[in-house]
Structure formats: C-alpha cells, structure tokens
Amino acid sequence: MKKYIVSLLATLFLVCSFSCSDDDDATEDIMRYDLVVRNETEEEIIIYVNNTTDTRGFVNNGIINTGEEKVVHDLEAEAPYLLRAVNNGENLDDFFFELPFSYDNSEEHTVIINSPQL
C-alpha cells in the first residue's frame, strides 16, 4: 500500500509539473499611463474621458475645482481617447473643451484646461 501511495504522489507531481502551459508567459502586459488634468478656468469643471474603441462612451471622471488638478489613472497606451470638459452643472453635450489624444508610453502626461475664448 505504501508503494502505491508514493507512486501515486510521484505521478501526480509529474502531471502537475508538466501541465503548465507556456502560453501564460506569452501574454504581453498592456502599457498604461496616468493623465493629469489641470483646471485653469474660473469655474468648477467636470471632465469626461472616452476610449473611442470602447462601447461604454464617455466616463465621468469627476469635478475639478479652479486651480486644482485630477489624475485619471491607468489609461491604455496607444489607445485613442477623447477628453471633454464641461462647466459644473451642465450636460456633456455642452462641453467647452475637447481634446483627442493617444500616448505611446507609460509616462505621466498633463493637460491644462483654460477658460474658453470668447
């Protein structure tokens, strides 16, 4: 009986050792970056970001007070995005700032939003 258990454990160890696939190592890590959005307007603004290859549409990334900044984390490098800013209390379609962007590295990037020119 003892030989049977040892042989079963050895077989189980070999099966587990060789059952792992090399495919796990082949997956590439997606490069990501952070986007800093600075509000240089005279109003509180709301920022929205849209990954244009995604079906979710614009995502509300929150309010930024005058003179402050907000970080949008973990954006996918090389993906096309659209950033919009609206005055707090207004609809997304009433944006005063729009910027298409795509960065191909993992460095932090900064966008400064100024008051709209009349």
Backbone as a printed PyTorch tensor [residue, N CA C, xyz], in Angstrom:
tensor([[[  0.8220,  -1.1920,   0.0000],
         [  0.0000,   0.0000,   0.0000],
         [  0.8720,   1.2640,   0.0000]],

        [[  1.9610,   1.2540,   0.7670],
         [  2.8350,   2.3950,   0.8630],
         [  3.4550,   2.7210,  -0.4960]],

        [[  3.8430,   1.6870,  -1.2580],
         [  4.4280,   1.9010,  -2.5880],
         [  3.3780,   2.4990,  -3.5330]],

        [[  2.1670,   2.0820,  -3.3760],
         [  1.0850,   2.5940,  -4.2110],
         [  0.8870,   4.1000,  -3.9780]],

        [[  0.8930,   4.5290,  -2.7150],
         [  0.6940,   5.9380,  -2.3770],
         [  1.8750,   6.7720,  -2.8770]],

        [[  3.1040,   6.2810,  -2.6970],
         [  4.2810,   7.0170,  -3.1530],
         [  4.2630,   7.1310,  -4.6680]],

        [[  3.9110,   6.0740,  -5.3340],
         [  3.8630,   6.1030,  -6.7940],
         [  2.7420,   7.0160,  -7.2910]],

        [[  1.6250,   7.0280,  -6.6090],
         [  0.5280,   7.9220,  -6.9630],
         [  0.9380,   9.3890,  -6.7790]],

        [[  1.6010,   9.7000,  -5.6740],
         [  2.0580,  11.0640,  -5.4260],
         [  3.1040,  11.4930,  -6.4580]],

        [[  4.0040,  10.6040,  -6.8270],
         [  5.0240,  10.9260,  -7.8300],
         [  4.3710,  11.1850,  -9.1820]],

        [[  3.3860,  10.3770,  -9.5490],
         [  2.6790,  10.5720, -10.8100],
         [  1.9160,  11.8960, -10.7960]],

        [[  1.2530,  12.1910,  -9.6900],
         [  0.5130,  13.4360,  -9.5520],
         [  1.4460,  14.6430,  -9.6630]],

        [[  2.6330,  14.5490,  -9.0420],
         [  3.6030,  15.6260,  -9.1230],
         [  4.0580,  15.8510, -10.5610]],

        [[  4.3310,  14.7820, -11.2860],
         [  4.7780,  14.9000, -12.6780],
         [  3.6850,  15.4870, -13.5630]],

        [[  2.4610,  15.0480, -13.3640],
         [  1.3510,  15.5710, -14.1640],
         [  1.1730,  17.0670, -13.9070]],

        [[  1.2410,  17.4760, -12.6470],
         [  1.0870,  18.8990, -12.3190],
         [  2.2530,  19.7240, -12.8500]],

        [[  3.4460,  19.1800, -12.8150],
         [  4.6300,  19.9080, -13.2740],
         [  4.5900,  20.1700, -14.7640]],

        [[  4.1470,  19.2010, -15.5350],
         [  4.1650,  19.3420, -16.9810],
         [  2.8540,  19.8620, -17.5610]],

        [[  1.8500,  20.0330, -16.7450],
         [  0.5670,  20.5070, -17.2670],
         [  0.5350,  22.0240, -17.4520]],

        [[  1.4830,  22.7340, -16.8690],
         [  1.5280,  24.1830, -17.0400],
         [  1.8870,  24.5180, -18.4730]],

        [[  1.2660,  25.5580, -18.9690],
         [  1.4600,  25.9560, -20.3540],
         [  2.4180,  27.1350, -20.4420]],

        [[  3.1380,  27.2280, -21.5390],
         [  3.9980,  28.3770, -21.7870],
         [  3.1950,  29.5680, -22.2890]],

        [[  1.9180,  29.3900, -22.5800],
         [  1.0870,  30.4740, -23.0900],
         [  0.9380,  31.6020, -22.0720]],

        [[  1.0410,  31.2680, -20.7880],
         [  0.9140,  32.2980, -19.7590],
         [  2.0000,  33.3490, -19.8950]],

        [[  3.1910,  32.9460, -20.2760],
         [  4.2990,  33.8770, -20.4220],
         [  4.2070,  34.6790, -21.7100]],

        [[  3.4410,  34.2110, -22.6730],
         [  3.3750,  34.8540, -23.9810],
         [  2.4720,  36.0880, -23.9900]],

        [[  1.6000,  36.2250, -22.9850],
         [  0.7150,  37.3850, -22.9730],
         [  1.5180,  38.6400, -22.6680]],

        [[  1.3000,  39.6720, -23.4560],
         [  2.0130,  40.9260, -23.2630],
         [  1.2860,  41.7890, -22.2430]],

        [[  2.0560,  42.4360, -21.4110],
         [  1.4570,  43.3940, -20.4890],
         [  1.0880,  44.6430, -21.2600]],

        [[ -0.0900,  45.1500, -21.0000],
         [ -0.5330,  46.3720, -21.6550],
         [  0.1020,  47.5530, -20.9270]],

        [[  0.7700,  48.4090, -21.6840],
         [  1.3930,  49.5880, -21.1040],
         [  0.2960,  50.5850, -20.7290]],

        [[  0.4050,  51.1760, -19.5510],
         [ -0.6000,  52.1090, -19.0630],
         [  0.0740,  53.3860, -18.5740]],

        [[ -0.7060,  54.4620, -18.4900],
         [ -0.1890,  55.7350, -18.0100],
         [ -1.2850,  56.4910, -17.2800]],

        [[ -0.8770,  57.5370, -16.5790],
         [ -1.8120,  58.4190, -15.8840],
         [ -1.8780,  59.7480, -16.6190]],

        [[ -3.0570,  60.3330, -16.6300],
         [ -3.2670,  61.6410, -17.2520],
         [ -3.6510,  62.6330, -16.1580]],

        [[ -2.8710,  63.6910, -16.0200],
         [ -3.1590,  64.7560, -15.0600],
         [ -3.9080,  65.8550, -15.8050]],

        [[ -5.0890,  66.2200, -15.3140],
         [ -5.8840,  67.2810, -15.9340],
         [ -5.9460,  68.4380, -14.9390]],

        [[ -5.4410,  69.5800, -15.3670],
         [ -5.3880,  70.7820, -14.5220],
         [ -6.4350,  71.7920, -14.9870]],

        [[ -7.1980,  72.3180, -14.0400],
         [ -8.2580,  73.2870, -14.3180],
         [ -7.7320,  74.7010, -14.0970]],

        [[ -7.4960,  75.4190, -15.1790],
         [ -7.0580,  76.8180, -15.1100],
         [ -8.1930,  77.7570, -15.5090]],

        [[ -9.4250,  77.2980, -15.4220],
         [-10.5810,  78.1450, -15.7210],
         [-11.0250,  78.8560, -14.4410]],

        [[-12.0560,  79.6590, -14.5670],
         [-12.5950,  80.3690, -13.4070],
         [-13.7970,  79.6540, -12.8100]],

        [[-14.1040,  78.4630, -13.3010],
         [-15.2730,  77.6910, -12.8630],
         [-14.8580,  76.2780, -12.4590]],

        [[-15.6990,  75.6390, -11.6460],
         [-15.5430,  74.2000, -11.4230],
         [-15.9020,  73.4950, -12.7210]],

        [[-15.1520,  72.4870, -13.0680],
         [-15.4510,  71.7450, -14.2940],
         [-15.5950,  70.2660, -13.9830]],

        [[-16.2750,  69.5860, -14.8850],
         [-16.3720,  68.1290, -14.8360],
         [-15.6370,  67.6110, -16.0600]],

        [[-14.8020,  66.5900, -15.8610],
         [-14.0970,  66.0230, -17.0100],
         [-14.6540,  64.6380, -17.3260]],

        [[-14.7150,  64.3660, -18.6110],
         [-15.1770,  63.0900, -19.1370],
         [-14.1030,  62.5450, -20.0710]],

        [[-13.8730,  61.2400, -20.0020],
         [-12.9130,  60.5910, -20.8920],
         [-13.6180,  59.4430, -21.6010]],

        [[-13.3470,  59.3460, -22.8960],
         [-13.9350,  58.2860, -23.7160],
         [-12.8210,  57.5640, -24.4620]],

        [[-12.7110,  56.2500, -24.2420],
         [-11.8440,  55.4270, -25.0820],
         [-12.6680,  55.1430, -26.3220]],

        [[-12.2700,  55.7090, -27.4550],
         [-13.1210,  55.6670, -28.6430],
         [-13.2490,  54.2730, -29.2490]],

        [[-12.4690,  53.3000, -28.7690],
         [-12.6340,  51.9260, -29.2440],
         [-13.5030,  51.1180, -28.2870]],

        [[-13.9680,  51.7470, -27.2280],
         [-14.7810,  51.1000, -26.2070],
         [-16.2450,  51.4990, -26.4170]],

        [[-17.1550,  50.6390, -26.0900],
         [-18.5770,  50.9340, -26.3010],
         [-19.2340,  51.6240, -25.1020]],

        [[-18.4900,  51.8510, -24.0250],
         [-19.0910,  52.4740, -22.8400],
         [-19.4040,  53.9430, -23.0400]],

        [[-18.7040,  54.5930, -23.9570],
         [-18.9010,  56.0260, -24.1530],
         [-18.1120,  56.8200, -23.1380]],

        [[-18.5420,  58.0710, -22.9260],
         [-17.8280,  58.9520, -22.0120],
         [-18.0370,  58.5230, -20.5680]],

        [[-16.9490,  58.5560, -19.8010],
         [-16.9970,  58.2110, -18.3810],
         [-16.7120,  59.4800, -17.5810]],

        [[-17.5810,  59.7710, -16.6300],
         [-17.4220,  60.9310, -15.7660],
         [-16.2510,  60.6590, -14.8210]],

        [[-15.2140,  61.5060, -14.8980],
         [-14.0440,  61.3550, -14.0390],
         [-14.0020,  62.3780, -12.9150]],

        [[-15.0940,  63.0630, -12.7080],
         [-15.2230,  63.9120, -11.5330],
         [-15.0480,  65.3990, -11.7670]],

        [[-15.2190,  66.1250, -10.6670],
         [-15.1590,  67.5860, -10.6610],
         [-13.7370,  68.0200, -10.3160]],

        [[-13.2980,  69.0960, -10.9910],
         [-12.0130,  69.7100, -10.6590],
         [-12.2840,  71.1700, -10.3170]],

        [[-11.9070,  71.5710,  -9.1280],
         [-12.0650,  72.9670,  -8.7120],
         [-11.0700,  73.8540,  -9.4460]],

        [[-11.3330,  75.1340,  -9.4720],
         [-10.4490,  76.1150, -10.0930],
         [ -9.0460,  76.0280,  -9.4930]],

        [[ -8.0510,  75.9570, -10.3660],
         [ -6.6580,  75.9110,  -9.9210],
         [ -6.1960,  74.5700,  -9.3940]],

        [[ -7.0580,  73.5690,  -9.4480],
         [ -6.6780,  72.2420,  -8.9530],
         [ -6.5350,  71.2660, -10.1150]],

        [[ -6.1260,  70.0520,  -9.7970],
         [ -5.9470,  69.0310, -10.8180],
         [ -6.4860,  67.6980, -10.3410]],

        [[ -6.7170,  66.8410, -11.2930],
         [ -7.2260,  65.4880, -11.0310],
         [ -6.4280,  64.5310, -11.9000]],

        [[ -6.1610,  63.3440, -11.3690],
         [ -5.4200,  62.3370, -12.1180],
         [ -6.3900,  61.2540, -12.5760]],

        [[ -6.3650,  60.9740, -13.8740],
         [ -7.1190,  59.8480, -14.4320],
         [ -6.1050,  58.7190, -14.5690]],

        [[ -6.3280,  57.6570, -13.8290],
         [ -5.3470,  56.5750, -13.7320],
         [ -5.5730,  55.4790, -14.7740]],

        [[ -4.4850,  54.7890, -15.0820],
         [ -4.4870,  53.5310, -15.8450],
         [ -5.1150,  53.6190, -17.2290]],

        [[ -4.7690,  54.6370, -17.9860],
         [ -5.2080,  54.7020, -19.3750],
         [ -4.2840,  53.8250, -20.2090]],

        [[ -4.8460,  53.1930, -21.2040],
         [ -4.0920,  52.2560, -22.0380],
         [ -3.2710,  53.0030, -23.0860]],

        [[ -1.9640,  52.7410, -23.0970],
         [ -1.0870,  53.3810, -24.0780],
         [ -1.4980,  52.9610, -25.4870]],

        [[ -1.3880,  53.8900, -26.4190],
         [ -1.7000,  53.7190, -27.8320],
         [ -3.1950,  53.6200, -28.1290]],

        [[ -4.0420,  53.6740, -27.1180],
         [ -5.4870,  53.6590, -27.3540],
         [ -5.9520,  55.0930, -27.6180]],

        [[ -6.9040,  55.2800, -28.5360],
         [ -7.4000,  56.6280, -28.8250],
         [ -8.4580,  57.0550, -27.7990]],

        [[ -8.2470,  58.2180, -27.2260],
         [ -9.1660,  58.7640, -26.2280],
         [ -9.6710,  60.1290, -26.6690]],

        [[-10.7510,  60.5350, -26.0160],
         [-11.3120,  61.8670, -26.2150],
         [-11.6120,  62.4210, -24.8180]],

        [[-11.0670,  63.5980, -24.5220],
         [-11.2810,  64.2570, -23.2400],
         [-12.2040,  65.4440, -23.4610]],

        [[-13.2400,  65.5460, -22.6210],
         [-14.1420,  66.6930, -22.6780],
         [-14.2430,  67.3180, -21.2950]],

        [[-14.4160,  68.6430, -21.3000],
         [-14.6440,  69.3840, -20.0580],
         [-15.9100,  70.2060, -20.2080]],

        [[-16.7300,  70.1780, -19.1690],
         [-17.9470,  71.0000, -19.1330],
         [-17.9690,  71.7490, -17.8050]],

        [[-18.6200,  72.8960, -17.7940],
         [-18.8070,  73.6080, -16.5270],
         [-19.7100,  72.7750, -15.6330]],

        [[-19.4170,  72.7850, -14.3370],
         [-20.1970,  72.0070, -13.3870],
         [-21.6660,  72.3910, -13.4760]],

        [[-22.5270,  71.3920, -13.5940],
         [-23.9680,  71.6220, -13.6860],
         [-24.4860,  71.5840, -15.1120]],

        [[-23.5920,  71.5470, -16.0930],
         [-24.0190,  71.4840, -17.4880],
         [-23.9190,  70.0550, -18.0160]],

        [[-24.5700,  69.8290, -19.1670],
         [-24.5890,  68.4990, -19.7840],
         [-23.3030,  68.2320, -20.5570]],

        [[-23.0180,  66.9740, -20.7650],
         [-21.8410,  66.5490, -21.5230],
         [-21.8190,  67.1650, -22.9130]],

        [[-22.9760,  67.3000, -23.5290],
         [-23.0470,  67.8670, -24.8890],
         [-22.7400,  69.3670, -24.9240]],

        [[-22.7240,  70.0200, -23.7680],
         [-22.4340,  71.4510, -23.6880],
         [-20.9620,  71.7070, -23.3580]],

        [[-20.0810,  70.8170, -23.7850],
         [-18.6530,  70.9280, -23.4670],
         [-18.0540,  72.1890, -24.0910]],

        [[-17.0690,  72.7590, -23.4020],
         [-16.3440,  73.9160, -23.9350],
         [-14.9130,  73.5440, -24.3200]],

        [[-14.4910,  72.3260, -23.9680],
         [-13.1360,  71.8640, -24.2690],
         [-13.2130,  70.4150, -24.7100]],

        [[-12.5220,  70.1130, -25.8130],
         [-12.4610,  68.7340, -26.2920],
         [-11.0610,  68.4860, -26.8470]],

        [[-10.4710,  67.3520, -26.4710],
         [ -9.1210,  67.0360, -26.9200],
         [ -9.0190,  65.5540, -27.2530]],

        [[ -8.7760,  65.2090, -28.5220],
         [ -8.4540,  63.8180, -28.8370],
         [ -6.9760,  63.5850, -28.4830]],

        [[ -6.6690,  62.4470, -27.8810],
         [ -5.2840,  62.1700, -27.5250],
         [ -5.0140,  60.6710, -27.5130]],

        [[ -3.7430,  60.3510, -27.6700],
         [ -3.2480,  58.9820, -27.5820],
         [ -1.7620,  59.0740, -27.3080]],

        [[ -1.2940,  58.4450, -26.2620],
         [  0.1270,  58.4620, -25.9310],
         [  0.6800,  57.0490, -26.0410]],

        [[  1.9290,  56.9430, -26.4860],
         [  2.5120,  55.6270, -26.7360],
         [  3.5790,  55.2400, -25.7220]],

        [[  3.4950,  55.7910, -24.5200],
         [  4.4620,  55.4220, -23.4860],
         [  3.7720,  55.4120, -22.1270]],

        [[  4.5180,  55.0420, -21.0970],
         [  3.9250,  54.9120, -19.7690],
         [  4.2180,  56.1170, -18.8790]],

        [[  4.7010,  57.1940, -19.4630],
         [  4.9610,  58.4060, -18.6830],
         [  3.6520,  59.1040, -18.3210]],

        [[  3.6780,  59.8500, -17.2240],
         [  2.5200,  60.6520, -16.8500],
         [  2.4350,  61.8490, -17.7930]],

        [[  1.2370,  62.1650, -18.2550],
         [  1.0220,  63.2880, -19.1690],
         [  0.0750,  64.2830, -18.5160]],

        [[  0.2270,  65.5640, -18.8800],
         [ -0.5810,  66.6230, -18.2880],
         [ -1.3210,  67.3970, -19.3670]],

        [[ -2.5930,  67.6920, -19.0900],
         [ -3.4120,  68.5330, -19.9600],
         [ -3.8950,  69.6960, -19.1020]],

        [[ -3.7240,  70.9130, -19.6250],
         [ -4.1850,  72.1080, -18.9150],
         [ -5.4110,  72.6430, -19.6440]],

        [[ -6.4870,  72.8170, -18.8850],
         [ -7.7300,  73.3360, -19.4670],
         [ -7.8650,  74.7940, -19.0580]],

        [[ -7.8720,  75.6660, -20.0540],
         [ -8.0010,  77.1060, -19.8490],
         [ -9.4370,  77.5380, -20.1080]],

        [[ -9.7420,  78.7590, -19.7010],
         [-11.0800,  79.3210, -19.9550],
         [-11.3280,  79.4090, -21.4470]],

        [[-12.5590,  79.1690, -21.8660],
         [-12.8710,  79.2650, -23.2940],
         [-12.6930,  80.6920, -23.7920]],

        [[-12.1850,  80.8030, -24.9990],
         [-12.0070,  82.1170, -25.6140],
         [-13.3250,  82.5680, -26.2240]],

        [[-13.7270,  83.7710, -25.9460],
         [-14.9930,  84.3080, -26.4710],
         [-14.7730,  85.0420, -27.7600]]])
